[in-house]
Amino acid sequence: MNILITGSKGFIGKNLKSHLILNSQYKITEFNRGDSINDLKEKIDSSNIIFHLAGENRTKNELDFDINNYQLTREISKLISNSNNSKHLIFSSS
């Protein structure tokens, strides 16, 4: 099973990843701050389950909330709906 974790370097994502890698049946792919949005489509296409944990919770720039929360989630939703394969999305936000 192919699993994509967005925000895998954050507290929840890091702990989820460390637990999931114990099962050799899971292939883990990561998407984090600084990764190209162009790579996201390929990562979503090759995933069965997406744990969307990425987001902005502390910033001095209000625009960061829009870009890293709303726009990223909207892009992930769009890519999932345009995918030819069925996907499971698990979303969590602090």
PDB file of N, CA and C in Angstrom:
ATOM      1  N   MET A   1       0.850  -1.166   0.000  1.00  0.00           N
ATOM      2  CA  MET A   1       0.000   0.000   0.000  1.00  0.00           C
ATOM      3  C   MET A   1       0.900   1.235   0.000  1.00  0.00           C
ATOM      4  N   ASN A   2       0.564   2.198  -0.835  1.00  0.00           N
ATOM      5  CA  ASN A   2       1.317   3.443  -0.948  1.00  0.00           C
ATOM      6  C   ASN A   2       0.633   4.543  -0.149  1.00  0.00           C
ATOM      7  N   ILE A   3       1.400   5.159   0.738  1.00  0.00           N
ATOM      8  CA  ILE A   3       0.870   6.176   1.629  1.00  0.00           C
ATOM      9  C   ILE A   3       1.654   7.471   1.441  1.00  0.00           C
ATOM     10  N   LEU A   4       0.924   8.568   1.270  1.00  0.00           N
ATOM     11  CA  LEU A   4       1.520   9.896   1.202  1.00  0.00           C
ATOM     12  C   LEU A   4       1.218  10.620   2.501  1.00  0.00           C
ATOM     13  N   ILE A   5       2.268  11.196   3.101  1.00  0.00           N
ATOM     14  CA  ILE A   5       2.091  12.002   4.302  1.00  0.00           C
ATOM     15  C   ILE A   5       2.546  13.418   3.986  1.00  0.00           C
ATOM     16  N   THR A   6       1.613  14.372   4.020  1.00  0.00           N
ATOM     17  CA  THR A   6       2.001  15.777   3.910  1.00  0.00           C
ATOM     18  C   THR A   6       2.303  16.260   5.317  1.00  0.00           C
ATOM     19  N   GLY A   7       3.340  17.058   5.447  1.00  0.00           N
ATOM     20  CA  GLY A   7       3.719  17.519   6.777  1.00  0.00           C
ATOM     21  C   GLY A   7       4.391  16.441   7.598  1.00  0.00           C
ATOM     22  N   SER A   8       5.146  15.560   6.947  1.00  0.00           N
ATOM     23  CA  SER A   8       5.763  14.431   7.648  1.00  0.00           C
ATOM     24  C   SER A   8       6.929  14.839   8.544  1.00  0.00           C
ATOM     25  N   LYS A   9       7.334  16.098   8.494  1.00  0.00           N
ATOM     26  CA  LYS A   9       8.406  16.562   9.373  1.00  0.00           C
ATOM     27  C   LYS A   9       7.853  17.265  10.613  1.00  0.00           C
ATOM     28  N   GLY A  10       6.540  17.433  10.656  1.00  0.00           N
ATOM     29  CA  GLY A  10       5.891  18.012  11.831  1.00  0.00           C
ATOM     30  C   GLY A  10       5.724  16.963  12.913  1.00  0.00           C
ATOM     31  N   PHE A  11       5.234  17.382  14.071  1.00  0.00           N
ATOM     32  CA  PHE A  11       5.116  16.479  15.213  1.00  0.00           C
ATOM     33  C   PHE A  11       4.255  15.254  14.916  1.00  0.00           C
ATOM     34  N   ILE A  12       3.038  15.477  14.434  1.00  0.00           N
ATOM     35  CA  ILE A  12       2.125  14.356  14.170  1.00  0.00           C
ATOM     36  C   ILE A  12       2.635  13.522  12.999  1.00  0.00           C
ATOM     37  N   GLY A  13       3.058  14.183  11.918  1.00  0.00           N
ATOM     38  CA  GLY A  13       3.536  13.471  10.740  1.00  0.00           C
ATOM     39  C   GLY A  13       4.753  12.620  11.020  1.00  0.00           C
ATOM     40  N   LYS A  14       5.686  13.152  11.802  1.00  0.00           N
ATOM     41  CA  LYS A  14       6.910  12.422  12.136  1.00  0.00           C
ATOM     42  C   LYS A  14       6.587  11.161  12.935  1.00  0.00           C
ATOM     43  N   ASN A  15       5.670  11.294  13.895  1.00  0.00           N
ATOM     44  CA  ASN A  15       5.292  10.143  14.716  1.00  0.00           C
ATOM     45  C   ASN A  15       4.484   9.123  13.920  1.00  0.00           C
ATOM     46  N   LEU A  16       3.609   9.594  13.045  1.00  0.00           N
ATOM     47  CA  LEU A  16       2.858   8.675  12.179  1.00  0.00           C
ATOM     48  C   LEU A  16       3.813   7.893  11.288  1.00  0.00           C
ATOM     49  N   LYS A  17       4.740   8.602  10.653  1.00  0.00           N
ATOM     50  CA  LYS A  17       5.702   7.953   9.759  1.00  0.00           C
ATOM     51  C   LYS A  17       6.525   6.909  10.519  1.00  0.00           C
ATOM     52  N   SER A  18       7.014   7.244  11.711  1.00  0.00           N
ATOM     53  CA  SER A  18       7.843   6.292  12.455  1.00  0.00           C
ATOM     54  C   SER A  18       7.061   5.030  12.830  1.00  0.00           C
ATOM     55  N   HIS A  19       5.757   5.165  12.987  1.00  0.00           N
ATOM     56  CA  HIS A  19       4.919   3.993  13.277  1.00  0.00           C
ATOM     57  C   HIS A  19       4.641   3.181  12.002  1.00  0.00           C
ATOM     58  N   LEU A  20       4.325   3.868  10.913  1.00  0.00           N
ATOM     59  CA  LEU A  20       3.963   3.169   9.676  1.00  0.00           C
ATOM     60  C   LEU A  20       5.141   2.427   9.045  1.00  0.00           C
ATOM     61  N   ILE A  21       6.352   2.950   9.191  1.00  0.00           N
ATOM     62  CA  ILE A  21       7.493   2.278   8.550  1.00  0.00           C
ATOM     63  C   ILE A  21       7.820   0.941   9.210  1.00  0.00           C
ATOM     64  N   LEU A  22       7.207   0.658  10.350  1.00  0.00           N
ATOM     65  CA  LEU A  22       7.401  -0.640  10.988  1.00  0.00           C
ATOM     66  C   LEU A  22       6.734  -1.761  10.190  1.00  0.00           C
ATOM     67  N   ASN A  23       5.783  -1.416   9.352  1.00  0.00           N
ATOM     68  CA  ASN A  23       5.078  -2.392   8.522  1.00  0.00           C
ATOM     69  C   ASN A  23       5.653  -2.331   7.110  1.00  0.00           C
ATOM     70  N   SER A  24       6.306  -3.395   6.696  1.00  0.00           N
ATOM     71  CA  SER A  24       6.979  -3.411   5.393  1.00  0.00           C
ATOM     72  C   SER A  24       6.011  -3.393   4.212  1.00  0.00           C
ATOM     73  N   GLN A  25       4.712  -3.552   4.457  1.00  0.00           N
ATOM     74  CA  GLN A  25       3.729  -3.503   3.381  1.00  0.00           C
ATOM     75  C   GLN A  25       3.462  -2.075   2.921  1.00  0.00           C
ATOM     76  N   TYR A  26       3.878  -1.094   3.716  1.00  0.00           N
ATOM     77  CA  TYR A  26       3.615   0.305   3.400  1.00  0.00           C
ATOM     78  C   TYR A  26       4.829   0.958   2.743  1.00  0.00           C
ATOM     79  N   LYS A  27       4.570   1.617   1.637  1.00  0.00           N
ATOM     80  CA  LYS A  27       5.590   2.453   1.003  1.00  0.00           C
ATOM     81  C   LYS A  27       5.204   3.896   1.315  1.00  0.00           C
ATOM     82  N   ILE A  28       6.066   4.597   2.034  1.00  0.00           N
ATOM     83  CA  ILE A  28       5.773   5.950   2.500  1.00  0.00           C
ATOM     84  C   ILE A  28       6.398   6.974   1.555  1.00  0.00           C
ATOM     85  N   THR A  29       5.579   7.926   1.123  1.00  0.00           N
ATOM     86  CA  THR A  29       6.031   9.077   0.346  1.00  0.00           C
ATOM     87  C   THR A  29       5.717  10.313   1.163  1.00  0.00           C
ATOM     88  N   GLU A  30       6.583  11.324   1.065  1.00  0.00           N
ATOM     89  CA  GLU A  30       6.421  12.522   1.873  1.00  0.00           C
ATOM     90  C   GLU A  30       6.301  13.773   1.002  1.00  0.00           C
ATOM     91  N   PHE A  31       5.538  14.742   1.509  1.00  0.00           N
ATOM     92  CA  PHE A  31       5.453  16.067   0.904  1.00  0.00           C
ATOM     93  C   PHE A  31       5.551  17.073   2.031  1.00  0.00           C
ATOM     94  N   ASN A  32       6.583  17.939   1.953  1.00  0.00           N
ATOM     95  CA  ASN A  32       6.850  18.879   3.037  1.00  0.00           C
ATOM     96  C   ASN A  32       7.103  20.277   2.498  1.00  0.00           C
ATOM     97  N   ARG A  33       7.150  21.209   3.417  1.00  0.00           N
ATOM     98  CA  ARG A  33       7.451  22.605   3.085  1.00  0.00           C
ATOM     99  C   ARG A  33       8.724  22.651   2.240  1.00  0.00           C
ATOM    100  N   GLY A  34       8.674  23.387   1.161  1.00  0.00           N
ATOM    101  CA  GLY A  34       9.825  23.498   0.281  1.00  0.00           C
ATOM    102  C   GLY A  34       9.791  22.533  -0.887  1.00  0.00           C
ATOM    103  N   ASP A  35       8.947  21.495  -0.796  1.00  0.00           N
ATOM    104  CA  ASP A  35       8.808  20.565  -1.931  1.00  0.00           C
ATOM    105  C   ASP A  35       8.011  21.249  -3.033  1.00  0.00           C
ATOM    106  N   SER A  36       8.279  20.857  -4.252  1.00  0.00           N
ATOM    107  CA  SER A  36       7.605  21.457  -5.405  1.00  0.00           C
ATOM    108  C   SER A  36       6.155  20.999  -5.490  1.00  0.00           C
ATOM    109  N   ILE A  37       5.265  21.955  -5.683  1.00  0.00           N
ATOM    110  CA  ILE A  37       3.845  21.631  -5.860  1.00  0.00           C
ATOM    111  C   ILE A  37       3.643  20.782  -7.109  1.00  0.00           C
ATOM    112  N   ASN A  38       4.564  20.892  -8.063  1.00  0.00           N
ATOM    113  CA  ASN A  38       4.483  20.081  -9.281  1.00  0.00           C
ATOM    114  C   ASN A  38       4.697  18.602  -8.984  1.00  0.00           C
ATOM    115  N   ASP A  39       5.465  18.283  -7.936  1.00  0.00           N
ATOM    116  CA  ASP A  39       5.684  16.889  -7.544  1.00  0.00           C
ATOM    117  C   ASP A  39       4.470  16.293  -6.843  1.00  0.00           C
ATOM    118  N   LEU A  40       3.606  17.147  -6.338  1.00  0.00           N
ATOM    119  CA  LEU A  40       2.456  16.683  -5.572  1.00  0.00           C
ATOM    120  C   LEU A  40       1.526  15.804  -6.400  1.00  0.00           C
ATOM    121  N   LYS A  41       1.294  16.161  -7.656  1.00  0.00           N
ATOM    122  CA  LYS A  41       0.403  15.369  -8.514  1.00  0.00           C
ATOM    123  C   LYS A  41       0.907  13.937  -8.644  1.00  0.00           C
ATOM    124  N   GLU A  42       2.179  13.770  -8.920  1.00  0.00           N
ATOM    125  CA  GLU A  42       2.754  12.431  -9.067  1.00  0.00           C
ATOM    126  C   GLU A  42       2.657  11.643  -7.760  1.00  0.00           C
ATOM    127  N   LYS A  43       2.914  12.312  -6.655  1.00  0.00           N
ATOM    128  CA  LYS A  43       2.847  11.640  -5.355  1.00  0.00           C
ATOM    129  C   LYS A  43       1.411  11.225  -5.026  1.00  0.00           C
ATOM    130  N   ILE A  44       0.452  12.065  -5.343  1.00  0.00           N
ATOM    131  CA  ILE A  44      -0.958  11.712  -5.109  1.00  0.00           C
ATOM    132  C   ILE A  44      -1.390  10.586  -6.031  1.00  0.00           C
ATOM    133  N   ASP A  45      -0.995  10.659  -7.308  1.00  0.00           N
ATOM    134  CA  ASP A  45      -1.369   9.614  -8.263  1.00  0.00           C
ATOM    135  C   ASP A  45      -0.866   8.239  -7.841  1.00  0.00           C
ATOM    136  N   SER A  46       0.302   8.197  -7.205  1.00  0.00           N
ATOM    137  CA  SER A  46       0.886   6.900  -6.840  1.00  0.00           C
ATOM    138  C   SER A  46       0.478   6.449  -5.436  1.00  0.00           C
ATOM    139  N   SER A  47      -0.390   7.200  -4.763  1.00  0.00           N
ATOM    140  CA  SER A  47      -0.782   6.868  -3.390  1.00  0.00           C
ATOM    141  C   SER A  47      -2.188   6.291  -3.322  1.00  0.00           C
ATOM    142  N   ASN A  48      -2.373   5.407  -2.342  1.00  0.00           N
ATOM    143  CA  ASN A  48      -3.697   4.876  -2.037  1.00  0.00           C
ATOM    144  C   ASN A  48      -4.363   5.662  -0.909  1.00  0.00           C
ATOM    145  N   ILE A  49      -3.529   6.069   0.045  1.00  0.00           N
ATOM    146  CA  ILE A  49      -4.007   6.812   1.206  1.00  0.00           C
ATOM    147  C   ILE A  49      -3.164   8.076   1.347  1.00  0.00           C
ATOM    148  N   ILE A  50      -3.825   9.187   1.626  1.00  0.00           N
ATOM    149  CA  ILE A  50      -3.135  10.455   1.846  1.00  0.00           C
ATOM    150  C   ILE A  50      -3.477  10.946   3.244  1.00  0.00           C
ATOM    151  N   PHE A  51      -2.451  11.081   4.076  1.00  0.00           N
ATOM    152  CA  PHE A  51      -2.594  11.717   5.377  1.00  0.00           C
ATOM    153  C   PHE A  51      -2.174  13.164   5.176  1.00  0.00           C
ATOM    154  N   HIS A  52      -3.151  14.071   5.156  1.00  0.00           N
ATOM    155  CA  HIS A  52      -2.844  15.486   4.941  1.00  0.00           C
ATOM    156  C   HIS A  52      -2.724  16.165   6.299  1.00  0.00           C
ATOM    157  N   LEU A  53      -1.471  16.331   6.740  1.00  0.00           N
ATOM    158  CA  LEU A  53      -1.184  16.887   8.054  1.00  0.00           C
ATOM    159  C   LEU A  53      -0.455  18.227   7.961  1.00  0.00           C
ATOM    160  N   ALA A  54      -0.106  18.637   6.740  1.00  0.00           N
ATOM    161  CA  ALA A  54       0.654  19.873   6.547  1.00  0.00           C
ATOM    162  C   ALA A  54      -0.232  21.082   6.784  1.00  0.00           C
ATOM    163  N   GLY A  55       0.374  22.118   7.310  1.00  0.00           N
ATOM    164  CA  GLY A  55      -0.365  23.362   7.504  1.00  0.00           C
ATOM    165  C   GLY A  55       0.458  24.356   8.288  1.00  0.00           C
ATOM    166  N   GLU A  56      -0.018  25.537   8.293  1.00  0.00           N
ATOM    167  CA  GLU A  56       0.634  26.655   8.990  1.00  0.00           C
ATOM    168  C   GLU A  56      -0.154  26.951  10.247  1.00  0.00           C
ATOM    169  N   ASN A  57       0.516  26.951  11.396  1.00  0.00           N
ATOM    170  CA  ASN A  57      -0.207  27.307  12.620  1.00  0.00           C
ATOM    171  C   ASN A  57       0.431  28.477  13.364  1.00  0.00           C
ATOM    172  N   ARG A  58       1.643  28.849  13.002  1.00  0.00           N
ATOM    173  CA  ARG A  58       2.291  30.021  13.605  1.00  0.00           C
ATOM    174  C   ARG A  58       3.019  30.793  12.520  1.00  0.00           C
ATOM    175  N   THR A  59       2.604  32.017  12.301  1.00  0.00           N
ATOM    176  CA  THR A  59       3.290  32.874  11.335  1.00  0.00           C
ATOM    177  C   THR A  59       2.940  34.324  11.618  1.00  0.00           C
ATOM    178  N   LYS A  60       3.816  35.186  11.208  1.00  0.00           N
ATOM    179  CA  LYS A  60       3.540  36.614  11.327  1.00  0.00           C
ATOM    180  C   LYS A  60       2.914  37.150  10.049  1.00  0.00           C
ATOM    181  N   ASN A  61       2.924  36.332   9.010  1.00  0.00           N
ATOM    182  CA  ASN A  61       2.393  36.734   7.712  1.00  0.00           C
ATOM    183  C   ASN A  61       1.073  36.010   7.465  1.00  0.00           C
ATOM    184  N   GLU A  62      -0.024  36.726   7.478  1.00  0.00           N
ATOM    185  CA  GLU A  62      -1.353  36.125   7.280  1.00  0.00           C
ATOM    186  C   GLU A  62      -1.469  35.369   5.956  1.00  0.00           C
ATOM    187  N   LEU A  63      -0.722  35.800   4.953  1.00  0.00           N
ATOM    188  CA  LEU A  63      -0.762  35.144   3.649  1.00  0.00           C
ATOM    189  C   LEU A  63      -0.277  33.697   3.740  1.00  0.00           C
ATOM    190  N   ASP A  64       0.633  33.417   4.676  1.00  0.00           N
ATOM    191  CA  ASP A  64       1.114  32.045   4.861  1.00  0.00           C
ATOM    192  C   ASP A  64      -0.021  31.093   5.218  1.00  0.00           C
ATOM    193  N   PHE A  65      -0.975  31.570   6.033  1.00  0.00           N
ATOM    194  CA  PHE A  65      -2.129  30.734   6.375  1.00  0.00           C
ATOM    195  C   PHE A  65      -2.915  30.365   5.120  1.00  0.00           C
ATOM    196  N   ASP A  66      -3.133  31.327   4.264  1.00  0.00           N
ATOM    197  CA  ASP A  66      -3.880  31.086   3.033  1.00  0.00           C
ATOM    198  C   ASP A  66      -3.132  30.108   2.125  1.00  0.00           C
ATOM    199  N   ILE A  67      -1.861  30.346   1.915  1.00  0.00           N
ATOM    200  CA  ILE A  67      -1.070  29.508   1.002  1.00  0.00           C
ATOM    201  C   ILE A  67      -0.901  28.097   1.551  1.00  0.00           C
ATOM    202  N   ASN A  68      -0.486  27.981   2.808  1.00  0.00           N
ATOM    203  CA  ASN A  68      -0.105  26.680   3.374  1.00  0.00           C
ATOM    204  C   ASN A  68      -1.257  25.892   3.967  1.00  0.00           C
ATOM    205  N   ASN A  69      -2.397  26.498   4.130  1.00  0.00           N
ATOM    206  CA  ASN A  69      -3.563  25.777   4.641  1.00  0.00           C
ATOM    207  C   ASN A  69      -4.628  25.648   3.556  1.00  0.00           C
ATOM    208  N   TYR A  70      -5.254  26.759   3.229  1.00  0.00           N
ATOM    209  CA  TYR A  70      -6.361  26.727   2.281  1.00  0.00           C
ATOM    210  C   TYR A  70      -5.925  26.294   0.874  1.00  0.00           C
ATOM    211  N   GLN A  71      -4.944  26.977   0.303  1.00  0.00           N
ATOM    212  CA  GLN A  71      -4.562  26.688  -1.084  1.00  0.00           C
ATOM    213  C   GLN A  71      -3.980  25.278  -1.240  1.00  0.00           C
ATOM    214  N   LEU A  72      -3.163  24.834  -0.280  1.00  0.00           N
ATOM    215  CA  LEU A  72      -2.602  23.476  -0.371  1.00  0.00           C
ATOM    216  C   LEU A  72      -3.707  22.426  -0.270  1.00  0.00           C
ATOM    217  N   THR A  73      -4.623  22.605   0.666  1.00  0.00           N
ATOM    218  CA  THR A  73      -5.723  21.646   0.812  1.00  0.00           C
ATOM    219  C   THR A  73      -6.610  21.633  -0.428  1.00  0.00           C
ATOM    220  N   ARG A  74      -6.872  22.807  -0.986  1.00  0.00           N
ATOM    221  CA  ARG A  74      -7.662  22.896  -2.219  1.00  0.00           C
ATOM    222  C   ARG A  74      -6.956  22.175  -3.372  1.00  0.00           C
ATOM    223  N   GLU A  75      -5.651  22.341  -3.491  1.00  0.00           N
ATOM    224  CA  GLU A  75      -4.886  21.673  -4.553  1.00  0.00           C
ATOM    225  C   GLU A  75      -4.900  20.162  -4.374  1.00  0.00           C
ATOM    226  N   ILE A  76      -4.730  19.693  -3.162  1.00  0.00           N
ATOM    227  CA  ILE A  76      -4.776  18.253  -2.889  1.00  0.00           C
ATOM    228  C   ILE A  76      -6.152  17.709  -3.250  1.00  0.00           C
ATOM    229  N   SER A  77      -7.209  18.385  -2.849  1.00  0.00           N
ATOM    230  CA  SER A  77      -8.576  17.944  -3.162  1.00  0.00           C
ATOM    231  C   SER A  77      -8.802  17.890  -4.668  1.00  0.00           C
ATOM    232  N   LYS A  78      -8.332  18.894  -5.378  1.00  0.00           N
ATOM    233  CA  LYS A  78      -8.477  18.931  -6.838  1.00  0.00           C
ATOM    234  C   LYS A  78      -7.725  17.771  -7.487  1.00  0.00           C
ATOM    235  N   LEU A  79      -6.499  17.518  -7.040  1.00  0.00           N
ATOM    236  CA  LEU A  79      -5.713  16.436  -7.623  1.00  0.00           C
ATOM    237  C   LEU A  79      -6.338  15.070  -7.335  1.00  0.00           C
ATOM    238  N   ILE A  80      -6.898  14.903  -6.156  1.00  0.00           N
ATOM    239  CA  ILE A  80      -7.574  13.645  -5.830  1.00  0.00           C
ATOM    240  C   ILE A  80      -8.802  13.462  -6.713  1.00  0.00           C
ATOM    241  N   SER A  81      -9.590  14.512  -6.875  1.00  0.00           N
ATOM    242  CA  SER A  81     -10.816  14.379  -7.678  1.00  0.00           C
ATOM    243  C   SER A  81     -10.513  14.160  -9.155  1.00  0.00           C
ATOM    244  N   ASN A  82      -9.365  14.617  -9.623  1.00  0.00           N
ATOM    245  CA  ASN A  82      -8.971  14.411 -11.023  1.00  0.00           C
ATOM    246  C   ASN A  82      -8.228  13.103 -11.245  1.00  0.00           C
ATOM    247  N   SER A  83      -7.930  12.394 -10.189  1.00  0.00           N
ATOM    248  CA  SER A  83      -7.177  11.147 -10.293  1.00  0.00           C
ATOM    249  C   SER A  83      -8.064  10.034 -10.851  1.00  0.00           C
ATOM    250  N   ASN A  84      -7.441   9.128 -11.561  1.00  0.00           N
ATOM    251  CA  ASN A  84      -8.174   7.987 -12.132  1.00  0.00           C
ATOM    252  C   ASN A  84      -8.409   6.888 -11.103  1.00  0.00           C
ATOM    253  N   ASN A  85      -7.679   6.925 -10.004  1.00  0.00           N
ATOM    254  CA  ASN A  85      -7.781   5.878  -8.991  1.00  0.00           C
ATOM    255  C   ASN A  85      -8.474   6.416  -7.739  1.00  0.00           C
ATOM    256  N   SER A  86      -9.141   5.528  -7.047  1.00  0.00           N
ATOM    257  CA  SER A  86      -9.802   5.881  -5.804  1.00  0.00           C
ATOM    258  C   SER A  86      -8.745   6.167  -4.731  1.00  0.00           C
ATOM    259  N   LYS A  87      -8.968   7.194  -3.939  1.00  0.00           N
ATOM    260  CA  LYS A  87      -8.043   7.595  -2.880  1.00  0.00           C
ATOM    261  C   LYS A  87      -8.795   7.744  -1.571  1.00  0.00           C
ATOM    262  N   HIS A  88      -8.082   7.522  -0.487  1.00  0.00           N
ATOM    263  CA  HIS A  88      -8.602   7.814   0.840  1.00  0.00           C
ATOM    264  C   HIS A  88      -7.812   8.999   1.368  1.00  0.00           C
ATOM    265  N   LEU A  89      -8.513  10.020   1.826  1.00  0.00           N
ATOM    266  CA  LEU A  89      -7.877  11.203   2.377  1.00  0.00           C
ATOM    267  C   LEU A  89      -8.209  11.302   3.870  1.00  0.00           C
ATOM    268  N   ILE A  90      -7.159  11.391   4.667  1.00  0.00           N
ATOM    269  CA  ILE A  90      -7.313  11.600   6.086  1.00  0.00           C
ATOM    270  C   ILE A  90      -6.704  12.965   6.374  1.00  0.00           C
ATOM    271  N   PHE A  91      -7.519  13.879   6.878  1.00  0.00           N
ATOM    272  CA  PHE A  91      -7.114  15.266   7.076  1.00  0.00           C
ATOM    273  C   PHE A  91      -7.143  15.605   8.549  1.00  0.00           C
ATOM    274  N   SER A  92      -6.086  16.247   9.015  1.00  0.00           N
ATOM    275  CA  SER A  92      -6.040  16.712  10.377  1.00  0.00           C
ATOM    276  C   SER A  92      -5.381  18.085  10.397  1.00  0.00           C
ATOM    277  N   SER A  93      -5.919  18.969  11.216  1.00  0.00           N
ATOM    278  CA  SER A  93      -5.366  20.314  11.309  1.00  0.00           C
ATOM    279  C   SER A  93      -5.381  20.772  12.745  1.00  0.00           C
ATOM    280  N   SER A  94      -4.280  21.385  13.139  1.00  0.00           N
ATOM    281  CA  SER A  94      -4.232  21.922  14.503  1.00  0.00           C
ATOM    282  C   SER A  94      -4.635  23.380  14.461  1.00  0.00           C
TER     283      SER A  94
END
